[in-house]
CSV table of C-alpha atoms in Angstrom, one decimal:
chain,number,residue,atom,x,y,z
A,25,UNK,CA,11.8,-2.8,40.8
A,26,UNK,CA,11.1,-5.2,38.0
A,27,UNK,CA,12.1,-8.8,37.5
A,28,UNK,CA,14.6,-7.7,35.3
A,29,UNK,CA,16.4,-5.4,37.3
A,30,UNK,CA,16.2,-7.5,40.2
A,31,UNK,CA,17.9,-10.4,38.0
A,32,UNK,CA,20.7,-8.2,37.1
A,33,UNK,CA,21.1,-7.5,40.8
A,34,UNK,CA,21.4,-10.9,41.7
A,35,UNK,CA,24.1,-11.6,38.5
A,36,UNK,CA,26.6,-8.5,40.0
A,37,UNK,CA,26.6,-9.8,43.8
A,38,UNK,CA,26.8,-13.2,42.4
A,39,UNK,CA,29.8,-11.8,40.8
A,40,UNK,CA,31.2,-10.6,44.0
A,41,UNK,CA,34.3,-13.0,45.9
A,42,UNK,CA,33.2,-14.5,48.6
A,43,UNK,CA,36.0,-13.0,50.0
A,44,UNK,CA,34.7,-9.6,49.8
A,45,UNK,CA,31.2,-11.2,51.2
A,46,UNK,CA,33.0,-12.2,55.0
A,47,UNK,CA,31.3,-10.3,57.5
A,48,UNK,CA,29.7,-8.0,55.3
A,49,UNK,CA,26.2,-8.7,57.5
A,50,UNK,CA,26.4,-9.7,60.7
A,51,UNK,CA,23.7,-12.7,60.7
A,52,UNK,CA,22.3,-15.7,62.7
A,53,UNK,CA,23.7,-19.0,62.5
A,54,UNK,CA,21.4,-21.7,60.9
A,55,UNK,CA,23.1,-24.4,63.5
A,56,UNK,CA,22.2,-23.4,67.3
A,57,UNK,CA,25.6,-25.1,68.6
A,58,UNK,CA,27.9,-23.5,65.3
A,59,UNK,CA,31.3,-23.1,67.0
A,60,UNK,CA,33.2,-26.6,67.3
A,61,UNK,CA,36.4,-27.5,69.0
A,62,UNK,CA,38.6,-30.4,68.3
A,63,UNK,CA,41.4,-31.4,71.1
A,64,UNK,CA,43.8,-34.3,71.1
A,65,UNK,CA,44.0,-36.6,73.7
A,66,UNK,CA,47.5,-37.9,72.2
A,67,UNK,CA,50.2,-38.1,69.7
A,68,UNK,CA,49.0,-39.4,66.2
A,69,UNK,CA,46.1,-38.2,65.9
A,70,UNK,CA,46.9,-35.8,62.5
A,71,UNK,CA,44.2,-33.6,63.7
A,72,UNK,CA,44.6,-31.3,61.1
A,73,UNK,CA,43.7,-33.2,58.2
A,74,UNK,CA,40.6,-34.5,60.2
A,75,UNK,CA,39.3,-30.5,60.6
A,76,UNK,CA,40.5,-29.7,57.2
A,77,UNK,CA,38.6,-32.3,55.4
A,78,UNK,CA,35.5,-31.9,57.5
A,79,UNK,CA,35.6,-27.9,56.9
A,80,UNK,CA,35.5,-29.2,53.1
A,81,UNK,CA,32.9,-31.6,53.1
A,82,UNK,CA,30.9,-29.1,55.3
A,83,UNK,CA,31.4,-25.8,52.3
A,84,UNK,CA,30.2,-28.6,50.0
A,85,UNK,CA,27.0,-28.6,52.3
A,86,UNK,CA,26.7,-24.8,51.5
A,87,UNK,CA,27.6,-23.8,55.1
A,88,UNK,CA,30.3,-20.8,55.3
A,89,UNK,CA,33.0,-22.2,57.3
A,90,UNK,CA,35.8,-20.9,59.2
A,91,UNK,CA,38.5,-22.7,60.4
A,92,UNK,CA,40.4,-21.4,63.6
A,93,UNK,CA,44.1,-22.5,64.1
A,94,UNK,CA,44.4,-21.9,67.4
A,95,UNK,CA,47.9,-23.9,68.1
A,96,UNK,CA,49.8,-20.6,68.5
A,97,UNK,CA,52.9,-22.1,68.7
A,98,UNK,CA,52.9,-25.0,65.9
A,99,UNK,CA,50.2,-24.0,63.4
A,100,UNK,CA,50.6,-25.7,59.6
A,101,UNK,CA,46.3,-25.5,58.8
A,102,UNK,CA,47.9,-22.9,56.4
A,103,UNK,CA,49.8,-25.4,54.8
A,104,UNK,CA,47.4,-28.2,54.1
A,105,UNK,CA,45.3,-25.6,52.7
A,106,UNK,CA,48.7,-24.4,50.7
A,107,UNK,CA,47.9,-20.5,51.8
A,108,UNK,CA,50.8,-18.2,52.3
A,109,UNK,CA,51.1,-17.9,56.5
A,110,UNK,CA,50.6,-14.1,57.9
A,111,UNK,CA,53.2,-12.3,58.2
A,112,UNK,CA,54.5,-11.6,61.7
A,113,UNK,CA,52.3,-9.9,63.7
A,114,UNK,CA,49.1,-10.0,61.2
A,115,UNK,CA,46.7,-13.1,61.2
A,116,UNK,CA,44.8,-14.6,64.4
A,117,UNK,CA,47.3,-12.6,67.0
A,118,UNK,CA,46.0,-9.2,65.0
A,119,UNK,CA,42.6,-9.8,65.7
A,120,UNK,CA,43.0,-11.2,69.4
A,121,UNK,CA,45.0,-7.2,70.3
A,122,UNK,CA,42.9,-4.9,69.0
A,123,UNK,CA,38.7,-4.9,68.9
A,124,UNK,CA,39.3,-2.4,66.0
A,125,UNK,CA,41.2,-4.5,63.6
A,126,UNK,CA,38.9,-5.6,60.4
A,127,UNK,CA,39.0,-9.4,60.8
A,128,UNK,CA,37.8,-9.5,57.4
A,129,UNK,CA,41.2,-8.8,56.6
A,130,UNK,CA,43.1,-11.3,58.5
A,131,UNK,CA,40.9,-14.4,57.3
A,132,UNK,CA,42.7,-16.2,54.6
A,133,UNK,CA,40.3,-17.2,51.4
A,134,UNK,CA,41.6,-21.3,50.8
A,135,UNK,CA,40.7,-22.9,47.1
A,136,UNK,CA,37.4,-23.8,48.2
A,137,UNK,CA,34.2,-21.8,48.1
A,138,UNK,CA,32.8,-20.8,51.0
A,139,UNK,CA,35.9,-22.1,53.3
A,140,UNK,CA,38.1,-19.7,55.2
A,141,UNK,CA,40.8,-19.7,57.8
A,142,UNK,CA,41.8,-18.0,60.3
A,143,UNK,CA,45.5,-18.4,61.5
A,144,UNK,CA,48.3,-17.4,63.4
A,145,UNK,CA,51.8,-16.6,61.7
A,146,UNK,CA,54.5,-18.9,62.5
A,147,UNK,CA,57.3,-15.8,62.4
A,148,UNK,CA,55.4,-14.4,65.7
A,149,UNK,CA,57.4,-14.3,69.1
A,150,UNK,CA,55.8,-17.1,71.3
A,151,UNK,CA,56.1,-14.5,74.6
A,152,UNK,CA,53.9,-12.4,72.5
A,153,UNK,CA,50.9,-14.6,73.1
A,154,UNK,CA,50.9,-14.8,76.9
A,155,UNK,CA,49.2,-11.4,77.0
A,156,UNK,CA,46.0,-12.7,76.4
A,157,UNK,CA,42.9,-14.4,78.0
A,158,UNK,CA,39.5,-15.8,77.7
A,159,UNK,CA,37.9,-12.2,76.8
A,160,UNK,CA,40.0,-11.8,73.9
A,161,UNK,CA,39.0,-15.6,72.6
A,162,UNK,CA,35.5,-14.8,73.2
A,163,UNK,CA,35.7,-11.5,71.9
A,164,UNK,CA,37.0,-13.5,68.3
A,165,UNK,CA,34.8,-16.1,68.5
A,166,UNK,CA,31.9,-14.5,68.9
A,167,UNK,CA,32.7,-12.4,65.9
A,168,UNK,CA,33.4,-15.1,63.8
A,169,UNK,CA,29.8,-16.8,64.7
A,170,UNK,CA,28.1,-13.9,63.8
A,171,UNK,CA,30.1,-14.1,60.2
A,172,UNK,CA,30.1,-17.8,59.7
A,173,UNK,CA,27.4,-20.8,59.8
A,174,UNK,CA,30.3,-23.0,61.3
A,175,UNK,CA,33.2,-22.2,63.3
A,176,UNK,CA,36.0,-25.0,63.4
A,177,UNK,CA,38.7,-24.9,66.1
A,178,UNK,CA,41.9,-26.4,66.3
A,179,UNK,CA,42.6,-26.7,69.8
A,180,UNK,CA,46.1,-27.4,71.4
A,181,UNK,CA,46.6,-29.9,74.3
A,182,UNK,CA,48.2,-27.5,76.7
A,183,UNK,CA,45.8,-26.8,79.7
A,184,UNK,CA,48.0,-23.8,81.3
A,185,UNK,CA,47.3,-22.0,78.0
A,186,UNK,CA,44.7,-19.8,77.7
A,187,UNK,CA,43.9,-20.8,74.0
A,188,UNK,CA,43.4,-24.1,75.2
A,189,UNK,CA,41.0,-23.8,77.8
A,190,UNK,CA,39.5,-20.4,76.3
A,191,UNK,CA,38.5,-22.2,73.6
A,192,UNK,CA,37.4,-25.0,75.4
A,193,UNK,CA,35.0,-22.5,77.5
A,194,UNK,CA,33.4,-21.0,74.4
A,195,UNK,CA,32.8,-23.3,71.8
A,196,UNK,CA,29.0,-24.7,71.6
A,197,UNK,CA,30.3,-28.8,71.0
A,198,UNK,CA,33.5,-30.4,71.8
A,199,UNK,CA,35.6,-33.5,70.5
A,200,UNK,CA,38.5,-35.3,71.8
A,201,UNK,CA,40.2,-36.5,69.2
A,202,UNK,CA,42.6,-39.7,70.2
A,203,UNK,CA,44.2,-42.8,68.5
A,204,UNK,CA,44.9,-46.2,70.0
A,205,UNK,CA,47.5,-45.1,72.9
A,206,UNK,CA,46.9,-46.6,76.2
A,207,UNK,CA,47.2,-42.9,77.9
A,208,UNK,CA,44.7,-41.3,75.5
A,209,UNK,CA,41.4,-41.8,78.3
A,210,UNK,CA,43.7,-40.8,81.7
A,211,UNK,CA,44.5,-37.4,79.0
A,212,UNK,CA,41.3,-36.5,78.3
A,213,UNK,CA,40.1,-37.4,82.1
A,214,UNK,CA,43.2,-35.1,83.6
A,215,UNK,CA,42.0,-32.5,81.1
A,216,UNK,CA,38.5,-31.9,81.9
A,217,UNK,CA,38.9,-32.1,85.8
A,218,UNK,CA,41.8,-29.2,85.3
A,219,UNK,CA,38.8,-27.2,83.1
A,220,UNK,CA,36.3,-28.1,86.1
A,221,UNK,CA,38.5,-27.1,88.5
A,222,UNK,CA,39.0,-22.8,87.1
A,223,UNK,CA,35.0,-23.0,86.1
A,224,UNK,CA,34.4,-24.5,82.2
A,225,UNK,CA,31.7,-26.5,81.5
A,226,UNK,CA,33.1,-30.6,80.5
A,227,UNK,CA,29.8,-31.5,79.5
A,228,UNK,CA,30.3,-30.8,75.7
A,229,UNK,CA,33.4,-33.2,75.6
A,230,UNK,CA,32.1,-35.8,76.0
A,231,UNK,CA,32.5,-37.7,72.6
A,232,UNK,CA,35.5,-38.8,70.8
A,233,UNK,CA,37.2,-39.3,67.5
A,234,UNK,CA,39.2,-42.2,66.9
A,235,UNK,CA,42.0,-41.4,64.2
A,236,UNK,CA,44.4,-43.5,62.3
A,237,UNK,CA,43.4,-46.8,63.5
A,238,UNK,CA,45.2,-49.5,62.7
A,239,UNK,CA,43.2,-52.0,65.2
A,240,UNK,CA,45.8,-53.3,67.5
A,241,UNK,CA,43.1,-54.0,69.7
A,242,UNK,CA,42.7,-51.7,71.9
A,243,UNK,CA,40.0,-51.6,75.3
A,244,UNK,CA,37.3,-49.3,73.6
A,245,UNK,CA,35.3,-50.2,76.6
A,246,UNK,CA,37.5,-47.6,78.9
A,247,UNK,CA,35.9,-44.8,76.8
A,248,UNK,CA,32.4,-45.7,77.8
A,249,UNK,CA,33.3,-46.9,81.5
A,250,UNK,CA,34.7,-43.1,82.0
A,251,UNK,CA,31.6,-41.6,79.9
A,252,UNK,CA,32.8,-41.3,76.9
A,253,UNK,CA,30.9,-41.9,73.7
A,254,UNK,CA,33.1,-42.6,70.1
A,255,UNK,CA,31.5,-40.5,67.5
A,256,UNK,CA,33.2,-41.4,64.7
A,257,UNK,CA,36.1,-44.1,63.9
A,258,UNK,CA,38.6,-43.3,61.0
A,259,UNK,CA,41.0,-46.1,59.7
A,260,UNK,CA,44.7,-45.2,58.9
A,261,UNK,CA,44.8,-44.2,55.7
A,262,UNK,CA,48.3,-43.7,54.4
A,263,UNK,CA,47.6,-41.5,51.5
A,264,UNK,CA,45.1,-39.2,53.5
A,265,UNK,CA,48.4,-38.6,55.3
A,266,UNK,CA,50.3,-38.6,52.5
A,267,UNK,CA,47.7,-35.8,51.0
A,268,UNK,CA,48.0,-33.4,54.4
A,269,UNK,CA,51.9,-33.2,53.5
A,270,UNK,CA,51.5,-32.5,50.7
A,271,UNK,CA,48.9,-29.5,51.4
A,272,UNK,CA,46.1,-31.6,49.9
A,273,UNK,CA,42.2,-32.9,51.1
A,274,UNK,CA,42.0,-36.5,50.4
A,275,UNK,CA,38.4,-36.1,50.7
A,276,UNK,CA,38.1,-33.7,47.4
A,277,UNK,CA,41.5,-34.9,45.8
A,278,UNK,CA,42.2,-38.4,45.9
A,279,UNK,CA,40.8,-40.1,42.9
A,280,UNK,CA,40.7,-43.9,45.0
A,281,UNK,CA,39.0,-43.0,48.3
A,282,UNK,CA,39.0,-45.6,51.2
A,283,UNK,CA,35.0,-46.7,52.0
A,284,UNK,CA,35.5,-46.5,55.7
A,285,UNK,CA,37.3,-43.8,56.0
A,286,UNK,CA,34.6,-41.4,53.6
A,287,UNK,CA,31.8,-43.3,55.7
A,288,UNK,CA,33.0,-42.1,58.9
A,289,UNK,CA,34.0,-38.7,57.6
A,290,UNK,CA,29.8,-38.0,56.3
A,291,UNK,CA,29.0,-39.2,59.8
A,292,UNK,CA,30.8,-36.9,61.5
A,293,UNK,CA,29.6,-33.8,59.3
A,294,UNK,CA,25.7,-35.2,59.6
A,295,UNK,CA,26.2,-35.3,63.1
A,296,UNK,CA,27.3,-31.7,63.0
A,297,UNK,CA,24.8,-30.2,60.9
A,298,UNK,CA,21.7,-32.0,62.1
A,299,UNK,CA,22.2,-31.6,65.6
């Protein structure tokens, strides 16, 4: 095959949606440690814009990146990405029945290249979720690393439930995410002894995201003491709030972006992808 032919190749598939290109080739990760779980250790953390703008910034890296919404019972990632939800019974809980179900088709193409999601529909029947347990979230997950370079979880505070602590058990790197609440440490403590107790590894939570700070001054010293380690710190910023209800990223939309919080935000994604 000449260059010229080989050229013309490259223009048709370069002409093909990413869309179409999920899971076409089952293929190794670049990153060793891909899939990455986020938890909240409180209230007010606004977790979801944190993994929404850090699945941006990470695309704009060139890394294909899904982002799993794995609150069953609550999930809005769809909105901040302003998708249309699955219908009932389609989406995440699709994928999680049946091993034959093309997940290709229950991944949801956002407005950015090279960022997808993966979510549950809020019409489903929350009984209809109890069904399930840590071989159907591994059974997902490990689908989705073979598809993606970077696998973003959404994990809910709710240790009974098995999307909790499934994901907790199969993701590669873990982060607490907590904001300035006096009960944020005992939480994350509480959790992982529950998690060591039925067999799942705590090790890889061991480093936290502070969110919305509005320094009040609270004991950062309690993290370390308990073995903790704060990866990143991220100031309150009203309109990065403001942008999540609207179904923005203040990270690619806001046209006046606070320093801090933009500094933290690239340390957190270098961290990821030069682990």
């Amino acid at each position: 095959m000449d260059r010229k032919e080989v050229k013309k190749l490259e223009s048709i598939f370069r002409k093909i949606s990413s869309k179409e290109l999920v899971g076409a080739e089952f293929r190794d990760s670049p990153l060793i440690y891909s899939v990455i779980g986020f938890l909240p250790a409180c209230e007010g953390t606004d977790q979801a814009m944190l993994i929404g703008n850090l699945g941006y910034l990470l695309a704009q890296q060139g890394f294909n990146t899904c982002i799993v919404d794995f609150k069953v019972f609550n999930p809005n990632l769809y909105y901040l990405f302003g998708v249309d939800p699955p219908a009932r019974g389609k989406g995440l809980i699709r994928v999680l029945k049946s091993d034959k179900a093309d997940i290709r088709e229950d991944i949801a193409s956002t407005s950015e290249e090279s960022l997808y999601l993966l979510s549950p529909s809020p019409y489903d029947l929350l009984e209809e979720y109890f069904e399930f347990d840590f071989t159907h979230i591994e059974r997902v997950l490990a689908t989705l690393k073979g598809m993606f370079d970077i696998v973003l979880l959404d994990i809910p505070y709710n240790p009974p439930l098995e999307f909790c602590t499934g994901a907790m058990k199969h993701c590669h790197i873990g982060y607490f995410t907590a904001a300035e609440r006096i009960e944020a440490p005992g939480n994350m403590t509480k959790l992982l002894d529950f998690a060591a107790s039925i067999g799942i590894s705590t090790a890889k939570f061991t480093s936290v995201i502070m969110m919305n700070l509005h320094e009040i001054g609270l004991d950062y010293k309690v993290f370390k003491q308990m073995g903790f380690q704060i990866a990143a710190a991220l100031p309150f910023v009203k309109a990065a709030a403001a942008y999540t209800q609207d179904g923005k990223l203040y990270v690619k939309d806001h046209p006046l972006q606070n320093k801090a919080f933009i500094k933290e935000m690239n340390r957190l994604r270098d961290s990821i992808i030069n682990q």
